[in-house]
mmCIF file of C-alpha atoms and ligand atoms in Angstrom:
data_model
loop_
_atom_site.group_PDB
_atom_site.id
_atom_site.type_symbol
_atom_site.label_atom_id
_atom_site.label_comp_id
_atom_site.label_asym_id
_atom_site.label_seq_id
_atom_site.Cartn_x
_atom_site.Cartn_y
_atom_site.Cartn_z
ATOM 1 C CA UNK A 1 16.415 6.817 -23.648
ATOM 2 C CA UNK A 2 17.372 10.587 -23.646
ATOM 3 C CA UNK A 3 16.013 13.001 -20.774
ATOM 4 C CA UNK A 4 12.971 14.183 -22.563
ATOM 5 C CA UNK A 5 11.436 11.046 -23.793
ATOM 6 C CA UNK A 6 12.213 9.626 -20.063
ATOM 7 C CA UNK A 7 10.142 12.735 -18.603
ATOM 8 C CA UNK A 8 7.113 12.741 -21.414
ATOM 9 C CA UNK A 9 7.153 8.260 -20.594
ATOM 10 C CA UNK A 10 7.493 8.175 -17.135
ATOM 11 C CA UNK A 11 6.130 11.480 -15.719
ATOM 12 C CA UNK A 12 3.983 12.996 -18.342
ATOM 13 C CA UNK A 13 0.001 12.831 -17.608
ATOM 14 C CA UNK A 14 -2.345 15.216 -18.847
ATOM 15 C CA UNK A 15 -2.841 18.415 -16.578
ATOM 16 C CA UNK A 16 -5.905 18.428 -14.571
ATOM 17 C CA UNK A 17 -6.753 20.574 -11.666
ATOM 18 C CA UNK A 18 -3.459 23.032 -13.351
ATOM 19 C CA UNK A 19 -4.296 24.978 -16.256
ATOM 20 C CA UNK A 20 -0.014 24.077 -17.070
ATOM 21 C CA UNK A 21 1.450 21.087 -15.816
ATOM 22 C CA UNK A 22 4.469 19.479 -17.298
ATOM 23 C CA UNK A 23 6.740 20.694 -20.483
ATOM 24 C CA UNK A 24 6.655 24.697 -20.332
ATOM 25 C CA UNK A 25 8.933 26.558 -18.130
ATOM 26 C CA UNK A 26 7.177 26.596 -15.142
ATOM 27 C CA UNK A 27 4.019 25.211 -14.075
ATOM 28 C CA UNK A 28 0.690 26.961 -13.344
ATOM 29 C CA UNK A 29 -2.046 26.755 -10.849
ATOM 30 C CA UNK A 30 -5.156 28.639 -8.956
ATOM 31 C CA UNK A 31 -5.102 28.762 -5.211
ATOM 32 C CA UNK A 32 -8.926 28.614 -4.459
ATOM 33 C CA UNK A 33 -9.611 32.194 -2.597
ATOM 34 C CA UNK A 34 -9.811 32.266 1.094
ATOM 35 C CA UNK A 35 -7.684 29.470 1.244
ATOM 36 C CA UNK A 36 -3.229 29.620 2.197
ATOM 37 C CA UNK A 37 -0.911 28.236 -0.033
ATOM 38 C CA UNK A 38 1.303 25.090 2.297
ATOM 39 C CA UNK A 39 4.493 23.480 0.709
ATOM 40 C CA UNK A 40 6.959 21.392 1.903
ATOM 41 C CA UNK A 41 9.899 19.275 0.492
ATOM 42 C CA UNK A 42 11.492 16.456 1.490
ATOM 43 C CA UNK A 43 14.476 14.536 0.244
ATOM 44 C CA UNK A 44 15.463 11.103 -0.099
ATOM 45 C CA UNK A 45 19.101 10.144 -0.069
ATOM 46 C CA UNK A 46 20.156 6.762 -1.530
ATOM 47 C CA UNK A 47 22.023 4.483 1.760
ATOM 48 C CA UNK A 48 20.644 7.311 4.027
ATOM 49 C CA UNK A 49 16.523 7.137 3.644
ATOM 50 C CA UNK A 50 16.195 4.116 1.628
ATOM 51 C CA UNK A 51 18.006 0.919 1.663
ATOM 52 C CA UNK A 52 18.696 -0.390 -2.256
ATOM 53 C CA UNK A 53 16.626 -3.460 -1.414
ATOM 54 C CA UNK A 54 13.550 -1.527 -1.364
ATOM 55 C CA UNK A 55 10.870 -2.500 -4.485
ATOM 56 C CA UNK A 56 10.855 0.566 -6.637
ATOM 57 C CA UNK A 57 7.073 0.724 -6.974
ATOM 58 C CA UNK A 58 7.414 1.433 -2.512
ATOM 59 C CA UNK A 59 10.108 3.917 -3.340
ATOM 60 C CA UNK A 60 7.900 5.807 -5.495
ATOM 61 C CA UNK A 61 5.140 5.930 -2.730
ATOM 62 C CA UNK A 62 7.611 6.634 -0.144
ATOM 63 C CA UNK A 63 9.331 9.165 -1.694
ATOM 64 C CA UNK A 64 5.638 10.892 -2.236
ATOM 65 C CA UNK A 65 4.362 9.892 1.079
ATOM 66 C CA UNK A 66 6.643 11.662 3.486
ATOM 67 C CA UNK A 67 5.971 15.066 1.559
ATOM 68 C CA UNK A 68 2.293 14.435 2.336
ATOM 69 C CA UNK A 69 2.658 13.578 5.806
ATOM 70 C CA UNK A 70 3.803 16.755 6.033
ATOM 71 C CA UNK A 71 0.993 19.068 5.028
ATOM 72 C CA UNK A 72 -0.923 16.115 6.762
ATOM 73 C CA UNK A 73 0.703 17.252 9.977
ATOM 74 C CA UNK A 74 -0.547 21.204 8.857
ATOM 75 C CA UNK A 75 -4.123 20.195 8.422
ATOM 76 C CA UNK A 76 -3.742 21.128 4.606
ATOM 77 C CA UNK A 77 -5.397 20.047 1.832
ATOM 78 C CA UNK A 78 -2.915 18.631 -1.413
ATOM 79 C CA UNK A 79 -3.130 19.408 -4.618
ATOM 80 C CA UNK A 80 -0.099 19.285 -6.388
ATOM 81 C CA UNK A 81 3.539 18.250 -6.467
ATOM 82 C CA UNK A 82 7.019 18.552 -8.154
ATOM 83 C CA UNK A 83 9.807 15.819 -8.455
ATOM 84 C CA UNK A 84 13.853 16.124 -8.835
ATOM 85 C CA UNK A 85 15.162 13.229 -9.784
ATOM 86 C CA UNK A 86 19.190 12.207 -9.787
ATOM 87 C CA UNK A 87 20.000 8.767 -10.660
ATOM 88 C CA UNK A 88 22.887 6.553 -12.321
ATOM 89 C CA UNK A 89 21.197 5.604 -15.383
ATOM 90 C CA UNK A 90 17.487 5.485 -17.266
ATOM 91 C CA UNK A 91 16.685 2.050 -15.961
ATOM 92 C CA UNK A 92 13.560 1.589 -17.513
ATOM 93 C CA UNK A 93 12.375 -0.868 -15.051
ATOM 94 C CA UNK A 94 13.168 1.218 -11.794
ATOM 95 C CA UNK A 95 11.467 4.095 -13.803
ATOM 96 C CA UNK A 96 8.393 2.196 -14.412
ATOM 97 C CA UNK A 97 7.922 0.717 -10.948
ATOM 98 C CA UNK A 98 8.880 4.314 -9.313
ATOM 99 C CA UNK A 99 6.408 5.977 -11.438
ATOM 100 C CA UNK A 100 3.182 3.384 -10.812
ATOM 101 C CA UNK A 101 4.136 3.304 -6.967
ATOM 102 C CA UNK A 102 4.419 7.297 -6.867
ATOM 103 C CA UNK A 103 1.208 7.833 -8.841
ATOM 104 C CA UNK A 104 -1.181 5.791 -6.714
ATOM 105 C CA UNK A 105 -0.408 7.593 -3.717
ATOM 106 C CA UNK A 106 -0.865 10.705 -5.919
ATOM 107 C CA UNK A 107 -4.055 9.570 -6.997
ATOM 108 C CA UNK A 108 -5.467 8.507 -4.186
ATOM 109 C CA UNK A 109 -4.959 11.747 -2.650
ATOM 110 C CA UNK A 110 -5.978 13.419 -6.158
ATOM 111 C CA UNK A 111 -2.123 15.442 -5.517
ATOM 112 C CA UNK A 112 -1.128 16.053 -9.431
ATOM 113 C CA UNK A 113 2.459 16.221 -10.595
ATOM 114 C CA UNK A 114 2.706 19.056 -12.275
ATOM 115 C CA UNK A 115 6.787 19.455 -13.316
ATOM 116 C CA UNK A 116 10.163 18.404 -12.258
ATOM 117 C CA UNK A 117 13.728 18.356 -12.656
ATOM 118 C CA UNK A 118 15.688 15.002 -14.517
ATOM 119 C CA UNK A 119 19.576 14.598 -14.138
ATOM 120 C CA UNK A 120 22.067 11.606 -14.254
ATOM 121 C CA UNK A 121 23.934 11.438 -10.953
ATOM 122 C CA UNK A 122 23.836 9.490 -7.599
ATOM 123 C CA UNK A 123 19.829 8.053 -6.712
ATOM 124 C CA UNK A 124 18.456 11.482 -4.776
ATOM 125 C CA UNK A 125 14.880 12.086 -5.305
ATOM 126 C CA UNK A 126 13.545 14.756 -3.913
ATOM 127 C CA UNK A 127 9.558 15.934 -3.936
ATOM 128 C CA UNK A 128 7.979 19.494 -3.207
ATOM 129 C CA UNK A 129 4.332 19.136 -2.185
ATOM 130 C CA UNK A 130 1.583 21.968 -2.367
ATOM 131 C CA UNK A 131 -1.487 21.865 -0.447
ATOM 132 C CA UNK A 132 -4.059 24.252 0.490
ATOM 133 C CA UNK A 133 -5.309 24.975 4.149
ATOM 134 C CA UNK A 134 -8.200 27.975 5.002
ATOM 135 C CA UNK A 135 -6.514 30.948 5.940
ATOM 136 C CA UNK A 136 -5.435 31.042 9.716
ATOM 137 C CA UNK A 137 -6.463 27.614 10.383
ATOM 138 C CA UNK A 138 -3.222 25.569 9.526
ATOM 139 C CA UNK A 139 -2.152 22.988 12.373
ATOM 140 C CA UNK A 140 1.377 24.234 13.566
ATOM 141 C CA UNK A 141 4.482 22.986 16.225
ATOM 142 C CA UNK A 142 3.581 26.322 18.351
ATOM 143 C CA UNK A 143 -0.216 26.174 19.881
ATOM 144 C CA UNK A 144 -0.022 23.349 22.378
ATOM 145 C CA UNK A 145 -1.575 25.068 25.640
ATOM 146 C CA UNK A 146 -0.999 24.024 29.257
ATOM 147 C CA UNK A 147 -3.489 21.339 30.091
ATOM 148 C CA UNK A 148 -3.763 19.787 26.794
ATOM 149 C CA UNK A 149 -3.881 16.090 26.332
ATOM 150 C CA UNK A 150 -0.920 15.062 23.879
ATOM 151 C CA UNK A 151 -2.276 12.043 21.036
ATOM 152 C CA UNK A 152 -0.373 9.857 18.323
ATOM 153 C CA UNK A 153 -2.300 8.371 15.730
ATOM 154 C CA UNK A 154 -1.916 5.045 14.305
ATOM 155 C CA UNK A 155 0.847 2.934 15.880
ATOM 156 C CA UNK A 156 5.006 3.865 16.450
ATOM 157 C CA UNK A 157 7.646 1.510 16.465
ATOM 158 C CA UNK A 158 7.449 -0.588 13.558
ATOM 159 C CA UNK A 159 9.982 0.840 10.842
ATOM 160 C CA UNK A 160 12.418 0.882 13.465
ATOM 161 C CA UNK A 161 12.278 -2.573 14.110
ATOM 162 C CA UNK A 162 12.145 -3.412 10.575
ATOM 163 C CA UNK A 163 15.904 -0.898 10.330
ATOM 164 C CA UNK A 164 17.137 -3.597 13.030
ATOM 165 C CA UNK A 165 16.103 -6.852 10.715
ATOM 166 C CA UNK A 166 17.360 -4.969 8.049
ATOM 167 C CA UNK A 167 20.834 -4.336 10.271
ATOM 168 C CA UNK A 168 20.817 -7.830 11.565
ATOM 169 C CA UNK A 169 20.322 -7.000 14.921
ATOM 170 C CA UNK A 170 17.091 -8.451 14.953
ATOM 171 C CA UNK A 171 15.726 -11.451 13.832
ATOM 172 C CA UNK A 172 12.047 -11.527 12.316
ATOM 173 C CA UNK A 173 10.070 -14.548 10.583
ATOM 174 C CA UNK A 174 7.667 -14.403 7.445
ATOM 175 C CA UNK A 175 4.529 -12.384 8.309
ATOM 176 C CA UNK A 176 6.057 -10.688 10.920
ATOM 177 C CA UNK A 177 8.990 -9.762 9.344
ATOM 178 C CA UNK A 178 6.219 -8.471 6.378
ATOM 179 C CA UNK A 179 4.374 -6.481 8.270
ATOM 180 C CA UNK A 180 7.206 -4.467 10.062
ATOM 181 C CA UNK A 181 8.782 -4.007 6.520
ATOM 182 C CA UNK A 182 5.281 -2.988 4.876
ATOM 183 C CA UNK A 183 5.199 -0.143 7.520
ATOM 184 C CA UNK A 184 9.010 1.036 6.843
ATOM 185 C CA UNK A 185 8.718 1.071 3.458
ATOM 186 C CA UNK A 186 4.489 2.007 2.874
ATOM 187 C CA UNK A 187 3.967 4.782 5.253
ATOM 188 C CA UNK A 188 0.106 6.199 4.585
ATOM 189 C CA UNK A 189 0.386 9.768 5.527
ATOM 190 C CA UNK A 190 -2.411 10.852 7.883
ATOM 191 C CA UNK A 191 -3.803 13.168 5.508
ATOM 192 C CA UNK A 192 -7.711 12.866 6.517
ATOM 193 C CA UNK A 193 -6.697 13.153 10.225
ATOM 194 C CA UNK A 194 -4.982 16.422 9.324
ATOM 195 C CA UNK A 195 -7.730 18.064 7.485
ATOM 196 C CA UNK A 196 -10.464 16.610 10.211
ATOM 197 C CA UNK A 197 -8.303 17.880 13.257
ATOM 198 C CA UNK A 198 -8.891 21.751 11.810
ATOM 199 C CA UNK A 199 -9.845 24.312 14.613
ATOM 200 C CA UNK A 200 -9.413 20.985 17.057
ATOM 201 C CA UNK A 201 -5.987 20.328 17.882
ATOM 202 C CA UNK A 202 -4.101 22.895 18.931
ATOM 203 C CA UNK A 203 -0.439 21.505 17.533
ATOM 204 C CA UNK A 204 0.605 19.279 15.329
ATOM 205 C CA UNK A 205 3.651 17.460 13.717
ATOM 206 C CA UNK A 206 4.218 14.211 11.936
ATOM 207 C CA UNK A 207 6.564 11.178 13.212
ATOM 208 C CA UNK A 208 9.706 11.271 11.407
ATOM 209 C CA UNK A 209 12.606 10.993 13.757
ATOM 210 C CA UNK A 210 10.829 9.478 16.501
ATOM 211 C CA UNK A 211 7.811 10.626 18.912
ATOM 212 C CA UNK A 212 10.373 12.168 21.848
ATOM 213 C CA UNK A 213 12.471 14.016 19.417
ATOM 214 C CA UNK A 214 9.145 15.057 17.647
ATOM 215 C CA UNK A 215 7.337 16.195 20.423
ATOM 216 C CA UNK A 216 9.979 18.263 21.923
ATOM 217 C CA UNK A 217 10.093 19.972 18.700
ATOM 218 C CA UNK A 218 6.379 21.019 19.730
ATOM 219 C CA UNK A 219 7.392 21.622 23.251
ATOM 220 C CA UNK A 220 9.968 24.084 21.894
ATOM 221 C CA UNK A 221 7.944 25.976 19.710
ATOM 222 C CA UNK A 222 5.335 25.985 21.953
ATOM 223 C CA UNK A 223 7.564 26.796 25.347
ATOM 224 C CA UNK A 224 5.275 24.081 27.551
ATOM 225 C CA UNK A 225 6.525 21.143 28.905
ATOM 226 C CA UNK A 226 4.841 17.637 29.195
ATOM 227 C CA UNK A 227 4.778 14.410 30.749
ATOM 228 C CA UNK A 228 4.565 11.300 28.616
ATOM 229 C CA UNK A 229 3.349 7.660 29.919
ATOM 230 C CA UNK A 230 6.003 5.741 27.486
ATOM 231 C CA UNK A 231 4.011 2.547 27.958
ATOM 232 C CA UNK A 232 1.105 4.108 26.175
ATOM 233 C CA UNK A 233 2.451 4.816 23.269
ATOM 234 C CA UNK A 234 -0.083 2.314 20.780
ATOM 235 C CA UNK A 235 2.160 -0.658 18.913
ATOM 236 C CA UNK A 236 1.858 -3.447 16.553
ATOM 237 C CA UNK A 237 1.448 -6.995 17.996
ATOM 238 C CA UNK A 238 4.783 -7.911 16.669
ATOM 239 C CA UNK A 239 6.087 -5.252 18.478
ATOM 240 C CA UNK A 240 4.268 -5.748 21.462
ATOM 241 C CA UNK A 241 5.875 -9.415 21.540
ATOM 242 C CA UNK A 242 9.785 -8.504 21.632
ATOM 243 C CA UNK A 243 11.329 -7.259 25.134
ATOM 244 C CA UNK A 244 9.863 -3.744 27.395
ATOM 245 C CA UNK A 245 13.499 -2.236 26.239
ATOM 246 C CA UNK A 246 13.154 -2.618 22.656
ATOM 247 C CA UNK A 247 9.454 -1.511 21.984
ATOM 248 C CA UNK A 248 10.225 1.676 24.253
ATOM 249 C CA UNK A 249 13.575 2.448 21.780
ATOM 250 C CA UNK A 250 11.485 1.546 18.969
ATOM 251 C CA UNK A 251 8.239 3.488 20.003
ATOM 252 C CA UNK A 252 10.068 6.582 21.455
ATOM 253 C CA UNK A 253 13.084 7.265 19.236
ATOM 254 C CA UNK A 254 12.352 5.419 16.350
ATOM 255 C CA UNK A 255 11.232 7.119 13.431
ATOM 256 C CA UNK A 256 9.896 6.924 9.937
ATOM 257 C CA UNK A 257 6.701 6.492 11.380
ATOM 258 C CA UNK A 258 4.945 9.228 9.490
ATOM 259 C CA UNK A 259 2.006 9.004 12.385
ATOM 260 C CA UNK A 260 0.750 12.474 13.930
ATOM 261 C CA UNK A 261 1.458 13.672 17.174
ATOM 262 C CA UNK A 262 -0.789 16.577 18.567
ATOM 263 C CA UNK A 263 -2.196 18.101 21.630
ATOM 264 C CA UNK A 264 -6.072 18.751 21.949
ATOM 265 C CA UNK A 265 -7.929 20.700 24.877
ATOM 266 C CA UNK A 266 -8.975 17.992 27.629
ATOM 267 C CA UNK A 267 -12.615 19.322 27.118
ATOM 268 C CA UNK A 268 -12.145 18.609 23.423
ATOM 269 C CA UNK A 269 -11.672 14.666 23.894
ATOM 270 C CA UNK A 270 -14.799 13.741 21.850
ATOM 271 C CA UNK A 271 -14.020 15.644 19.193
ATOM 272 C CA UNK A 272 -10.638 14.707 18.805
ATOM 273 C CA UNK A 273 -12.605 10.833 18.628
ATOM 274 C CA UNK A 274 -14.913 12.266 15.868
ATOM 275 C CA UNK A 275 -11.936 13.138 13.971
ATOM 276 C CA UNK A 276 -10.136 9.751 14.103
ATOM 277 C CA UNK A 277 -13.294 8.264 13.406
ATOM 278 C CA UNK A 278 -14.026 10.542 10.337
ATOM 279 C CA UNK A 279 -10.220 10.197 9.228
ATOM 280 C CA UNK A 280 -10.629 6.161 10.591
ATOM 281 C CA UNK A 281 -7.698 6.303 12.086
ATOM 282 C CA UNK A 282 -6.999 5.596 15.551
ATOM 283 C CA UNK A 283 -5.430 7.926 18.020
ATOM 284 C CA UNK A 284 -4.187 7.357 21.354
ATOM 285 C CA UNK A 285 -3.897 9.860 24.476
ATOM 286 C CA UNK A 286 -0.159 9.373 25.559
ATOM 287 C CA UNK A 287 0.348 12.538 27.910
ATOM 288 C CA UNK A 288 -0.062 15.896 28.929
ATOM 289 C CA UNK A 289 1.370 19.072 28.304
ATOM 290 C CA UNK A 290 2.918 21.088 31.511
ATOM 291 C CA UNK A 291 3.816 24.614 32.031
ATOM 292 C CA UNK A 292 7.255 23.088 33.844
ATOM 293 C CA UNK A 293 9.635 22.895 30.575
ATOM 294 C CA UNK A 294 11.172 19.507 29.747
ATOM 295 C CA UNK A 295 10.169 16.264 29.053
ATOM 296 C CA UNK A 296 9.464 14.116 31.817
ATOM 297 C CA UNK A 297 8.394 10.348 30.963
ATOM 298 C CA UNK A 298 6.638 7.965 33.394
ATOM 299 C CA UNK A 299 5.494 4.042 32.867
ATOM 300 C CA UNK A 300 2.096 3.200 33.266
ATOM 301 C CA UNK A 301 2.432 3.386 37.240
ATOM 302 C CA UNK A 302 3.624 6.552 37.113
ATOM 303 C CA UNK A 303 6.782 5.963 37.925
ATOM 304 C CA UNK A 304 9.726 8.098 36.435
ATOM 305 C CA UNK A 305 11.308 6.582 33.560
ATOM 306 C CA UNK A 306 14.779 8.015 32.288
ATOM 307 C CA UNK A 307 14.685 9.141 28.934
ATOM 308 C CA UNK A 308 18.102 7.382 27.548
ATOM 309 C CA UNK A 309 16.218 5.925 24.480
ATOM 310 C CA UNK A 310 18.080 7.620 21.657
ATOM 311 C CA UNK A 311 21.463 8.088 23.885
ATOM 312 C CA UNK A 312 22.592 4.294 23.348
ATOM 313 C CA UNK A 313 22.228 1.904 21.220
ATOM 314 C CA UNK A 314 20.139 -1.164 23.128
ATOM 315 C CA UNK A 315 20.201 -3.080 19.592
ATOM 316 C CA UNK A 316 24.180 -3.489 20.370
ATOM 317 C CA UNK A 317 24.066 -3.925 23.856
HETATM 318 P P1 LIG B 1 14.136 23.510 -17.939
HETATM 319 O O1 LIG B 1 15.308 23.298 -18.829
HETATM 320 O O2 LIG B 1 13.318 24.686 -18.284
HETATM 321 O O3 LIG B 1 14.490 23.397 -16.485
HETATM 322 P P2 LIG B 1 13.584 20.778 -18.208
HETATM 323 O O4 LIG B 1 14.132 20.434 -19.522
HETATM 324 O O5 LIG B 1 14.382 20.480 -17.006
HETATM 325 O O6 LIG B 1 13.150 22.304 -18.240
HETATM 326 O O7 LIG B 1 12.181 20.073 -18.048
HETATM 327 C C1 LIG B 1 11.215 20.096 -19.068
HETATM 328 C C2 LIG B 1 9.837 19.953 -18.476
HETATM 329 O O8 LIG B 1 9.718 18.680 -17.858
HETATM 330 C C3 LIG B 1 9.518 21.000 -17.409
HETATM 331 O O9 LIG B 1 8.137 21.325 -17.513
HETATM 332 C C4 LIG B 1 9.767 20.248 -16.119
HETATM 333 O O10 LIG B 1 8.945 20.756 -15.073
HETATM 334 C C5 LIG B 1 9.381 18.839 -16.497
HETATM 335 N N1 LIG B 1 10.113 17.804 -15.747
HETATM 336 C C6 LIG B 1 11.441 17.548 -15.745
HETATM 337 N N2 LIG B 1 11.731 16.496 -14.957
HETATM 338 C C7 LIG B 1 10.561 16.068 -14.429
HETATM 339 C C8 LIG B 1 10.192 15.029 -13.554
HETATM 340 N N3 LIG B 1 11.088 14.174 -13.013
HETATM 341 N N4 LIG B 1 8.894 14.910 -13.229
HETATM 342 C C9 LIG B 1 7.983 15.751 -13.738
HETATM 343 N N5 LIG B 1 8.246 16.733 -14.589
HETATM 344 C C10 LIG B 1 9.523 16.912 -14.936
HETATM 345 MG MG1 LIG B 2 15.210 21.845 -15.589
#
């Protein structure tokens, strides 16, 4: 199967919202007036982001899904999206199950593909997202105010422990085992949270490379500190059932969780609630933000804690 007949089989669907979508030059589409153009791209390495024993079909809606965590995370609105594909060969069955997992995530977030780049090399896909978000009112790393209660929505922790099955340094059964692999491998991007946490939170950033490392990307930005209870931070029952150690590791450093963290006024605690129930999502106060920089983590006593999560390795220990 040449390049061309691959694209038009695989990746070709009539245009929609764009008045040009695949097979000219470049692609074409409106921005609806008043509102700011948000893009993002993320790539996915073969051995690096994915492991080869992942279904295609979850590849597909992986490889789509951590774009649109990301204008999730900026409150934006998507609309469309581009994919560069590398791989080895035209396997027609990778293609097939790539292309049905990608395009159910796209549809159910109405996102359109709308062009793209083909070549034979090593598996590297890599997607660039567009979204729209009302001018001014995009969520960002650099509001978080002193006084503002910090939230994560969803629960941390999971793909992590699934890595560790995956690494042998855990065991899992069956259903459990499922679950934590579902959550590595399915992320749903927190898109309705985004858009319904407009003009409420005051920062915002999605889970990636776990919550601490996250966070103090907002601290940074936002030149606040904070204080974290790391026994709050919300967690699957399987989770929940291995030792304090490893669902604080897996929790706090992570990542590929693809939840959001943000801070919200303490006065705007209901309607932070309205938007988790309008997104219905949960979300979970974990901390505060401080005007003392740093990162300082308690347990639920409030006792210091010492952040060494990502430092070691407790899997190997
Ligand atoms: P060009 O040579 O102008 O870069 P290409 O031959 O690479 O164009 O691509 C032809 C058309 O197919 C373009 O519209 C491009 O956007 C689209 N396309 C290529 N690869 C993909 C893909 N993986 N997914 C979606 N569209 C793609
Ligand atoms: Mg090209």
């Amino acid at each position: 199967m040449g390049e061309f007949d691959l694209i038009e089989r695989y990746f070709t669907r009539p245009a929609r919202r764009a008045s040009l979508g695949v097979g000219d030059d470049c692609a074409l589409f409106s921005v609806t007036p008043g509102m700011q153009l948000a893009t993002s791209s993320d790539m996915l390495v073969d051995g690096r982001h994915f492991l080869s024993t992942v279904k295609p079909e979850r590849l597909g809606h992986k490889a789509l899904a951590v774009n649109l965590s990301d204008l999730a995370a900026c409150g934006a609105t998507p609309k469309a999206f581009t994919l560069a594909l590398s791989m080895p060969r035209a396997d027609e069955d990778f293609l097939d199950g790539f292309s049905r997992g990608m395009f159910a995530l796209a549809d159910e977030h109405d996102c359109e593909l709308v062009g793209g780049d083909t070549t034979q090399g090593p598996l590297n896909i890599c997607i660039t997202v567009f979204g729209e978000v009302p001018a001014g009112q995009a969520l960002l790393r650099s509001g978080a105010q002193v006084g503002d209660d910090i939230y994560v929505s969803g629960t941390v922790g999971d793909a992590r422990l699934a890595l560790e099955v995956f690494r042998a340094t855990m065991v899992l059964e069956g259903t459990a085992f499922e679950s934590v692999r579902r959550a590595m491998e399915l992320p749903e991007p927190r898109v309705a949270l985004g858009i319904a946490l407009r003009g409420v939170a005051t920062s915002a950033i999605d889970v990636s490379d776990g919550l601490l490392g996250d966070l103090s990307h907002i601290l940074r930005r936002s030149q606040v500190g904070a204080t974290l209870d790391v026994d709050a931070a919300p967690r699957s029952a399987v989770l929940a059932a291995q030792t304090l150690t490893i669902q604080r590791v897996c929790t706090l450093a992570g990542g590929d969780d693809y939840e959001l963290v943000f801070t919200a006024p303490a006065g705007r605690s209901d309607d932070v609630l309205r938007a988790a129930k309008q997104a219905k999502v949960n979300v979970t106060r974990i901390g505060r933000i401080d005007a003392a920089p740093g990162l300082r983590l308690t347990d639920s006593q409030g006792a210091a804690v010492d952040n060494s999560f990502g430092s070691f390795d407790h899997f190997r220990s």
